[in-house]
Amino acid sequence: MPELRATWRDYLALTKPRIIELLLVTTVPTMVFAADGWPPLSVAMATLVGGVFAAGGANVLNCYIDSDIDAMMPRTAHRATATGLIGTRATVVFGLSLSLLSSVILATFTNGLAASLSALAIIFYVGVYSLLLKRRTSQNIVWGGIAGCFPVVIGWSAVTGVLSWEALVLFLVVFWWTPPHYWPLSIRYREEYAAAQVPMLPVVATDAVVSRKIVTYSWVMVGTSLALWPAAGWVYRSTALIAGFWFLWMAYALRRAVDGGPASTKTAMRLFHGSITYLSLIFLAVGIDPFIR
C-alpha cells in the first residue's frame, strides 16, 4: 500500500510544523500574562502538547480535504496527501488520532474549558474553513482565520479556568492580523490559487482593492492591540505602538506599490514576513510585561 512507503517525516509534514510554531508564539506568552508570571509547569506543558496535537490534527485533516487542490499548486504539490504517498485512510486516522489525543490531554491536565475550546478550534478549521469557506468565498481567510485565534483563549483558559476581556483583546489582535498576513502571500501565489479555483481575495479582486483592505485591517489590528493598554505595562505599550507603526508603514508601502502599477511581489512578501515578526514582537512583549510591571 502507498502509505507503507511513507516515513515519519512525511507524516510530520502533514501537520504543518511552521504553522504550529506560529501558534505556540501566541500561546506561551498568553499563559504567562494570564498567570501574571510563570504558569504551573504541568499546566504549561500539557497546554503546549495538547495544542500541538490539536493544530497538527486539524492540519492533517485539512491536507486530506485539500489534497486535490494541493496537487494543482506547485507550492503544495509535494505533500504526501497530494502525491498519494500517504493514503486517505491513513491520513484521516492520523488526523483524528491527534485531535482526540489533544482533547484528552487538555481535559486531563488542564480543564474542561480549554479542552472544549481546542475541540471547537479543530471543528471550525476543518468543518467551517476547509469544507465550507475556502472554495466558496473570497472572505475565506477572514472568517476561517478564527481557528488560528483559538490558541490564545485556550492558553488563557488553561491557566485561569475562565475567559476575560484581556483574552478577547488578544484573540481579536490575531483575528485582525490574519488577513494582512495572508493576503500578501496570496498575491505572490495568485496564479496557483486561480489555477486551483480557490477564490482568495487577490484572485477575484484587483491589487488596489486588496491593498486598501490590507491597510484597513492593519489599522483595526493596531487599534485593537492598544485596547490592552489598561492591563499592560510600559513594555507592551511601547512595543504595541512602535511595532504597530512599523506594520502600518509596510502596509502603506504595498499600497504605494499598487498605486504605481501592478503590486510588487517583493513588497508583498516583505509584508508577509514582516507580519510574522510583528506578531512575534507583540506576544513577546505580552510574555515579558508581567515581569517588568
mmCIF file of C-alpha atoms in Angstrom:
data_model
loop_
_atom_site.group_PDB
_atom_site.id
_atom_site.type_symbol
_atom_site.label_atom_id
_atom_site.label_comp_id
_atom_site.label_asym_id
_atom_site.label_seq_id
_atom_site.Cartn_x
_atom_site.Cartn_y
_atom_site.Cartn_z
ATOM 1 C CA MET A 1 0.000 0.000 0.000
ATOM 2 C CA PRO A 2 1.267 3.562 -0.714
ATOM 3 C CA GLU A 3 1.201 4.640 2.937
ATOM 4 C CA LEU A 4 3.620 1.851 3.852
ATOM 5 C CA ARG A 5 6.365 3.675 1.973
ATOM 6 C CA ALA A 6 5.861 6.888 3.909
ATOM 7 C CA THR A 7 8.319 7.890 6.612
ATOM 8 C CA TRP A 8 7.688 9.741 9.844
ATOM 9 C CA ARG A 9 8.908 12.896 8.121
ATOM 10 C CA ASP A 10 6.079 12.621 5.571
ATOM 11 C CA TYR A 11 3.532 12.353 8.364
ATOM 12 C CA LEU A 12 5.166 15.196 10.266
ATOM 13 C CA ALA A 13 4.995 17.444 7.201
ATOM 14 C CA LEU A 14 1.218 16.983 7.073
ATOM 15 C CA THR A 15 0.931 18.637 10.487
ATOM 16 C CA LYS A 16 2.457 21.841 9.007
ATOM 17 C CA PRO A 17 5.098 22.457 11.712
ATOM 18 C CA ARG A 18 5.762 26.055 10.666
ATOM 19 C CA ILE A 19 2.141 26.980 11.312
ATOM 20 C CA ILE A 20 2.263 25.208 14.667
ATOM 21 C CA GLU A 21 5.349 27.219 15.621
ATOM 22 C CA LEU A 22 3.444 30.433 14.985
ATOM 23 C CA LEU A 23 0.548 29.233 17.145
ATOM 24 C CA LEU A 24 2.934 28.499 20.018
ATOM 25 C CA VAL A 25 4.285 32.036 19.708
ATOM 26 C CA THR A 26 0.859 33.292 20.818
ATOM 27 C CA THR A 27 0.061 30.554 23.355
ATOM 28 C CA VAL A 28 3.097 30.688 25.650
ATOM 29 C CA PRO A 29 3.140 34.467 26.279
ATOM 30 C CA THR A 30 -0.624 34.460 26.824
ATOM 31 C CA MET A 31 -0.247 31.853 29.575
ATOM 32 C CA VAL A 32 2.460 33.956 31.220
ATOM 33 C CA PHE A 33 0.298 37.078 31.040
ATOM 34 C CA ALA A 34 -2.733 35.215 32.408
ATOM 35 C CA ALA A 35 -0.701 33.826 35.307
ATOM 36 C CA ASP A 36 0.945 37.214 35.920
ATOM 37 C CA GLY A 37 4.228 35.310 35.900
ATOM 38 C CA TRP A 38 5.269 31.755 35.236
ATOM 39 C CA PRO A 39 2.286 29.392 34.975
ATOM 40 C CA PRO A 40 2.456 25.958 36.649
ATOM 41 C CA LEU A 41 4.876 23.844 34.639
ATOM 42 C CA SER A 42 2.499 20.888 34.366
ATOM 43 C CA VAL A 43 -0.277 23.106 33.024
ATOM 44 C CA ALA A 44 2.041 24.844 30.579
ATOM 45 C CA MET A 45 3.461 21.579 29.229
ATOM 46 C CA ALA A 46 0.020 19.979 28.893
ATOM 47 C CA THR A 47 -1.296 23.055 27.102
ATOM 48 C CA LEU A 48 1.622 23.095 24.670
ATOM 49 C CA VAL A 49 1.486 19.366 23.930
ATOM 50 C CA GLY A 50 -2.289 19.411 23.643
ATOM 51 C CA GLY A 51 -2.132 22.495 21.451
ATOM 52 C CA VAL A 52 0.475 20.953 19.153
ATOM 53 C CA PHE A 53 -1.653 17.818 18.754
ATOM 54 C CA ALA A 54 -4.803 19.860 18.137
ATOM 55 C CA ALA A 55 -3.198 22.071 15.491
ATOM 56 C CA GLY A 56 -1.392 19.118 13.944
ATOM 57 C CA GLY A 57 -4.550 17.028 13.775
ATOM 58 C CA ALA A 58 -6.533 19.861 12.197
ATOM 59 C CA ASN A 59 -3.779 20.485 9.653
ATOM 60 C CA VAL A 60 -3.608 16.795 8.722
ATOM 61 C CA LEU A 61 -7.369 16.686 8.123
ATOM 62 C CA ASN A 62 -7.053 19.877 6.092
ATOM 63 C CA CYS A 63 -4.416 18.182 3.927
ATOM 64 C CA TYR A 64 -6.847 15.315 3.333
ATOM 65 C CA ILE A 65 -9.644 17.689 2.302
ATOM 66 C CA ASP A 66 -7.369 19.845 0.135
ATOM 67 C CA SER A 67 -5.402 17.022 -1.491
ATOM 68 C CA ASP A 68 -6.890 17.786 -4.932
ATOM 69 C CA ILE A 69 -6.102 21.495 -4.595
ATOM 70 C CA ASP A 70 -2.599 20.840 -3.281
ATOM 71 C CA ALA A 71 -1.844 18.592 -6.266
ATOM 72 C CA MET A 72 -2.515 21.506 -8.647
ATOM 73 C CA MET A 73 -0.322 24.020 -6.828
ATOM 74 C CA PRO A 74 3.492 23.761 -7.138
ATOM 75 C CA ARG A 75 3.852 25.225 -3.629
ATOM 76 C CA THR A 76 1.977 22.268 -2.096
ATOM 77 C CA ALA A 77 2.230 19.532 -4.720
ATOM 78 C CA HIS A 78 4.935 17.748 -2.732
ATOM 79 C CA ARG A 79 2.636 16.965 0.206
ATOM 80 C CA ALA A 80 2.218 13.229 0.765
ATOM 81 C CA THR A 81 -1.554 13.501 0.503
ATOM 82 C CA ALA A 82 -1.253 15.254 -2.864
ATOM 83 C CA THR A 83 1.203 12.708 -4.273
ATOM 84 C CA GLY A 84 -0.684 9.742 -2.850
ATOM 85 C CA LEU A 85 2.281 8.634 -0.772
ATOM 86 C CA ILE A 86 0.003 8.612 2.268
ATOM 87 C CA GLY A 87 -3.431 7.214 1.543
ATOM 88 C CA THR A 88 -6.824 8.578 2.548
ATOM 89 C CA ARG A 89 -7.467 6.131 5.374
ATOM 90 C CA ALA A 90 -4.043 6.637 6.960
ATOM 91 C CA THR A 91 -4.400 10.422 6.726
ATOM 92 C CA VAL A 92 -7.828 10.513 8.342
ATOM 93 C CA VAL A 93 -6.829 8.089 11.112
ATOM 94 C CA PHE A 94 -3.688 10.119 11.833
ATOM 95 C CA GLY A 95 -5.572 13.421 11.919
ATOM 96 C CA LEU A 96 -8.398 12.138 14.110
ATOM 97 C CA SER A 97 -5.966 10.431 16.487
ATOM 98 C CA LEU A 98 -4.010 13.629 17.057
ATOM 99 C CA SER A 99 -7.238 15.580 17.539
ATOM 100 C CA LEU A 100 -8.605 13.099 20.075
ATOM 101 C CA LEU A 101 -5.309 12.996 21.970
ATOM 102 C CA SER A 102 -5.287 16.765 22.242
ATOM 103 C CA SER A 103 -8.708 16.818 23.892
ATOM 104 C CA VAL A 104 -7.772 14.010 26.284
ATOM 105 C CA ILE A 105 -4.534 15.737 27.324
ATOM 106 C CA LEU A 106 -6.139 19.131 27.860
ATOM 107 C CA ALA A 107 -9.159 17.714 29.708
ATOM 108 C CA THR A 108 -6.941 15.586 31.964
ATOM 109 C CA PHE A 109 -4.166 18.016 32.811
ATOM 110 C CA THR A 110 -5.779 21.460 32.431
ATOM 111 C CA ASN A 111 -9.567 21.888 32.466
ATOM 112 C CA GLY A 112 -12.746 21.264 30.506
ATOM 113 C CA LEU A 113 -12.934 24.793 29.118
ATOM 114 C CA ALA A 114 -9.506 24.570 27.485
ATOM 115 C CA ALA A 115 -10.325 21.109 26.086
ATOM 116 C CA SER A 116 -13.672 22.326 24.725
ATOM 117 C CA LEU A 117 -12.113 25.364 23.067
ATOM 118 C CA SER A 118 -9.464 23.135 21.483
ATOM 119 C CA ALA A 119 -12.112 20.792 20.076
ATOM 120 C CA LEU A 120 -14.075 23.802 18.789
ATOM 121 C CA ALA A 121 -10.968 25.145 17.044
ATOM 122 C CA ILE A 122 -10.462 21.823 15.248
ATOM 123 C CA ILE A 123 -14.109 21.656 14.190
ATOM 124 C CA PHE A 124 -14.003 25.255 12.975
ATOM 125 C CA TYR A 125 -10.822 24.853 10.942
ATOM 126 C CA VAL A 126 -11.813 21.548 9.371
ATOM 127 C CA GLY A 127 -15.575 21.928 9.086
ATOM 128 C CA VAL A 128 -16.111 25.651 8.567
ATOM 129 C CA TYR A 129 -12.919 26.820 6.842
ATOM 130 C CA SER A 130 -11.715 23.763 4.911
ATOM 131 C CA LEU A 131 -15.097 22.332 3.903
ATOM 132 C CA LEU A 132 -17.392 25.362 3.675
ATOM 133 C CA LEU A 133 -15.441 28.577 3.128
ATOM 134 C CA LYS A 134 -12.147 28.014 1.354
ATOM 135 C CA ARG A 135 -13.562 27.086 -2.061
ATOM 136 C CA ARG A 136 -16.645 29.290 -1.911
ATOM 137 C CA THR A 137 -15.821 32.834 -0.832
ATOM 138 C CA SER A 138 -13.049 35.396 -1.038
ATOM 139 C CA GLN A 139 -13.671 36.042 2.664
ATOM 140 C CA ASN A 140 -12.407 32.531 3.420
ATOM 141 C CA ILE A 141 -9.271 33.602 5.230
ATOM 142 C CA VAL A 142 -11.101 36.313 7.193
ATOM 143 C CA TRP A 143 -13.564 34.012 8.907
ATOM 144 C CA GLY A 144 -11.501 30.853 8.574
ATOM 145 C CA GLY A 145 -8.692 32.646 10.347
ATOM 146 C CA ILE A 146 -10.734 32.482 13.555
ATOM 147 C CA ALA A 147 -9.347 28.987 14.068
ATOM 148 C CA GLY A 148 -5.867 30.457 14.356
ATOM 149 C CA CYS A 149 -7.036 32.775 17.154
ATOM 150 C CA PHE A 150 -8.076 29.941 19.457
ATOM 151 C CA PRO A 151 -4.601 29.180 20.916
ATOM 152 C CA VAL A 152 -4.805 32.500 22.754
ATOM 153 C CA VAL A 153 -8.049 31.688 24.569
ATOM 154 C CA ILE A 154 -7.007 28.054 25.063
ATOM 155 C CA GLY A 155 -3.812 29.163 26.790
ATOM 156 C CA TRP A 156 -5.647 31.731 28.892
ATOM 157 C CA SER A 157 -8.376 29.324 29.994
ATOM 158 C CA ALA A 158 -5.875 26.553 30.708
ATOM 159 C CA VAL A 159 -4.195 28.808 33.289
ATOM 160 C CA THR A 160 -7.209 30.608 34.766
ATOM 161 C CA GLY A 161 -10.158 28.306 34.068
ATOM 162 C CA VAL A 162 -12.136 31.269 32.718
ATOM 163 C CA LEU A 163 -12.038 33.810 29.890
ATOM 164 C CA SER A 164 -11.683 37.567 30.339
ATOM 165 C CA TRP A 165 -11.592 40.756 28.317
ATOM 166 C CA GLU A 166 -7.791 40.604 28.040
ATOM 167 C CA ALA A 167 -8.036 37.213 26.347
ATOM 168 C CA LEU A 168 -10.658 38.596 23.967
ATOM 169 C CA VAL A 169 -8.393 41.507 23.029
ATOM 170 C CA LEU A 170 -5.508 39.160 22.204
ATOM 171 C CA PHE A 171 -7.916 36.913 20.286
ATOM 172 C CA LEU A 172 -9.025 39.884 18.188
ATOM 173 C CA VAL A 173 -5.458 41.041 17.570
ATOM 174 C CA VAL A 174 -4.763 37.696 15.879
ATOM 175 C CA PHE A 175 -8.124 37.864 14.061
ATOM 176 C CA TRP A 176 -7.430 41.266 12.505
ATOM 177 C CA TRP A 177 -3.794 40.309 11.831
ATOM 178 C CA THR A 178 -4.637 37.228 9.757
ATOM 179 C CA PRO A 179 -5.864 38.875 6.507
ATOM 180 C CA PRO A 180 -2.946 41.374 6.251
ATOM 181 C CA HIS A 181 -0.654 38.423 6.918
ATOM 182 C CA TYR A 182 -2.123 36.003 4.400
ATOM 183 C CA TRP A 183 -3.311 38.236 1.546
ATOM 184 C CA PRO A 184 0.242 39.329 0.604
ATOM 185 C CA LEU A 185 1.179 35.647 0.316
ATOM 186 C CA SER A 186 -1.912 35.145 -1.834
ATOM 187 C CA ILE A 187 -0.690 37.934 -4.100
ATOM 188 C CA ARG A 188 2.572 36.068 -4.513
ATOM 189 C CA TYR A 189 0.794 32.802 -5.385
ATOM 190 C CA ARG A 190 -2.228 34.312 -7.136
ATOM 191 C CA GLU A 191 -1.810 32.258 -10.306
ATOM 192 C CA GLU A 192 -1.617 28.997 -8.371
ATOM 193 C CA TYR A 193 -4.778 29.740 -6.412
ATOM 194 C CA ALA A 194 -6.531 30.748 -9.620
ATOM 195 C CA ALA A 195 -5.493 27.528 -11.344
ATOM 196 C CA ALA A 196 -6.831 25.534 -8.386
ATOM 197 C CA GLN A 197 -10.040 27.618 -8.445
ATOM 198 C CA VAL A 198 -9.609 28.824 -4.883
ATOM 199 C CA PRO A 199 -11.184 32.331 -4.659
ATOM 200 C CA MET A 200 -8.593 34.016 -2.473
ATOM 201 C CA LEU A 201 -9.191 37.772 -2.468
ATOM 202 C CA PRO A 202 -6.202 38.597 -4.754
ATOM 203 C CA VAL A 203 -7.645 36.131 -7.303
ATOM 204 C CA VAL A 204 -11.066 37.795 -7.542
ATOM 205 C CA ALA A 205 -10.184 41.426 -6.763
ATOM 206 C CA THR A 206 -7.694 43.944 -8.098
ATOM 207 C CA ASP A 207 -4.466 44.665 -6.262
ATOM 208 C CA ALA A 208 -5.804 48.130 -5.460
ATOM 209 C CA VAL A 209 -8.794 46.632 -3.650
ATOM 210 C CA VAL A 210 -6.636 44.100 -1.812
ATOM 211 C CA SER A 211 -4.106 46.722 -0.679
ATOM 212 C CA ARG A 212 -6.882 49.021 0.585
ATOM 213 C CA LYS A 213 -8.362 46.188 2.630
ATOM 214 C CA ILE A 214 -4.925 45.322 3.999
ATOM 215 C CA VAL A 215 -4.461 48.909 5.182
ATOM 216 C CA THR A 216 -7.928 48.940 6.779
ATOM 217 C CA TYR A 217 -7.398 45.651 8.619
ATOM 218 C CA SER A 218 -3.964 46.833 9.718
ATOM 219 C CA TRP A 219 -5.372 49.965 11.321
ATOM 220 C CA VAL A 220 -8.044 47.974 13.151
ATOM 221 C CA MET A 221 -5.417 45.458 14.288
ATOM 222 C CA VAL A 222 -3.140 48.146 15.708
ATOM 223 C CA GLY A 223 -6.085 49.852 17.403
ATOM 224 C CA THR A 224 -7.174 46.561 18.931
ATOM 225 C CA SER A 225 -3.677 45.883 20.242
ATOM 226 C CA LEU A 226 -3.809 49.197 22.122
ATOM 227 C CA ALA A 227 -7.020 48.115 23.872
ATOM 228 C CA LEU A 228 -4.826 46.020 26.183
ATOM 229 C CA TRP A 229 -3.228 49.260 27.417
ATOM 230 C CA PRO A 230 -5.026 49.391 30.829
ATOM 231 C CA ALA A 231 -3.857 45.884 31.797
ATOM 232 C CA ALA A 232 -0.292 46.163 30.486
ATOM 233 C CA GLY A 233 2.897 47.937 31.455
ATOM 234 C CA TRP A 234 5.348 50.069 29.522
ATOM 235 C CA VAL A 235 6.989 47.126 27.724
ATOM 236 C CA TYR A 236 3.808 46.070 25.983
ATOM 237 C CA ARG A 237 2.561 49.601 25.437
ATOM 238 C CA SER A 238 5.747 50.801 23.762
ATOM 239 C CA THR A 239 6.045 47.625 21.678
ATOM 240 C CA ALA A 240 2.433 47.858 20.509
ATOM 241 C CA LEU A 241 2.963 51.469 19.424
ATOM 242 C CA ILE A 242 6.327 51.035 17.690
ATOM 243 C CA ALA A 243 5.555 47.675 16.071
ATOM 244 C CA GLY A 244 2.120 48.957 15.077
ATOM 245 C CA PHE A 245 3.506 51.983 13.246
ATOM 246 C CA TRP A 246 6.073 49.727 11.557
ATOM 247 C CA PHE A 247 3.347 47.357 10.366
ATOM 248 C CA LEU A 248 1.308 50.276 9.025
ATOM 249 C CA TRP A 249 4.383 51.559 7.199
ATOM 250 C CA MET A 250 4.738 48.182 5.435
ATOM 251 C CA ALA A 251 1.020 48.091 4.618
ATOM 252 C CA TYR A 252 1.163 51.562 3.065
ATOM 253 C CA ALA A 253 4.327 50.581 1.170
ATOM 254 C CA LEU A 254 2.311 47.839 -0.525
ATOM 255 C CA ARG A 255 -0.457 50.343 -1.227
ATOM 256 C CA ARG A 256 2.035 52.695 -2.878
ATOM 257 C CA ALA A 257 3.445 49.826 -4.954
ATOM 258 C CA VAL A 258 -0.070 49.117 -6.211
ATOM 259 C CA ASP A 259 -0.748 52.779 -6.988
ATOM 260 C CA GLY A 260 2.339 52.802 -9.168
ATOM 261 C CA GLY A 261 1.295 49.744 -11.188
ATOM 262 C CA PRO A 262 0.966 46.002 -10.605
ATOM 263 C CA ALA A 263 1.663 45.075 -6.990
ATOM 264 C CA SER A 264 5.292 44.344 -6.334
ATOM 265 C CA THR A 265 5.715 40.734 -5.289
ATOM 266 C CA LYS A 266 8.791 41.721 -3.325
ATOM 267 C CA THR A 267 6.840 44.336 -1.382
ATOM 268 C CA ALA A 268 4.001 41.896 -0.720
ATOM 269 C CA MET A 269 6.370 39.245 0.595
ATOM 270 C CA ARG A 270 8.145 41.832 2.738
ATOM 271 C CA LEU A 271 4.793 42.496 4.403
ATOM 272 C CA PHE A 272 4.115 38.769 4.738
ATOM 273 C CA HIS A 273 7.407 38.084 6.522
ATOM 274 C CA GLY A 274 7.181 41.331 8.457
ATOM 275 C CA SER A 275 3.737 40.372 9.756
ATOM 276 C CA ILE A 276 5.244 37.278 11.372
ATOM 277 C CA THR A 277 7.870 39.432 13.061
ATOM 278 C CA TYR A 278 5.158 41.834 14.211
ATOM 279 C CA LEU A 279 3.062 39.125 15.843
ATOM 280 C CA SER A 280 6.140 37.649 17.476
ATOM 281 C CA LEU A 281 7.140 41.040 18.921
ATOM 282 C CA ILE A 282 3.655 41.774 20.222
ATOM 283 C CA PHE A 283 3.357 38.467 22.032
ATOM 284 C CA LEU A 284 6.956 38.588 23.220
ATOM 285 C CA ALA A 285 6.003 41.830 24.911
ATOM 286 C CA VAL A 286 2.898 40.141 26.328
ATOM 287 C CA GLY A 287 5.141 37.498 27.875
ATOM 288 C CA ILE A 288 7.753 39.906 29.236
ATOM 289 C CA ASP A 289 5.348 42.524 30.558
ATOM 290 C CA PRO A 290 4.270 40.750 33.787
ATOM 291 C CA PHE A 291 7.879 40.519 34.958
ATOM 292 C CA ILE A 292 8.588 44.209 34.316
ATOM 293 C CA ARG A 293 5.457 45.834 35.660
#
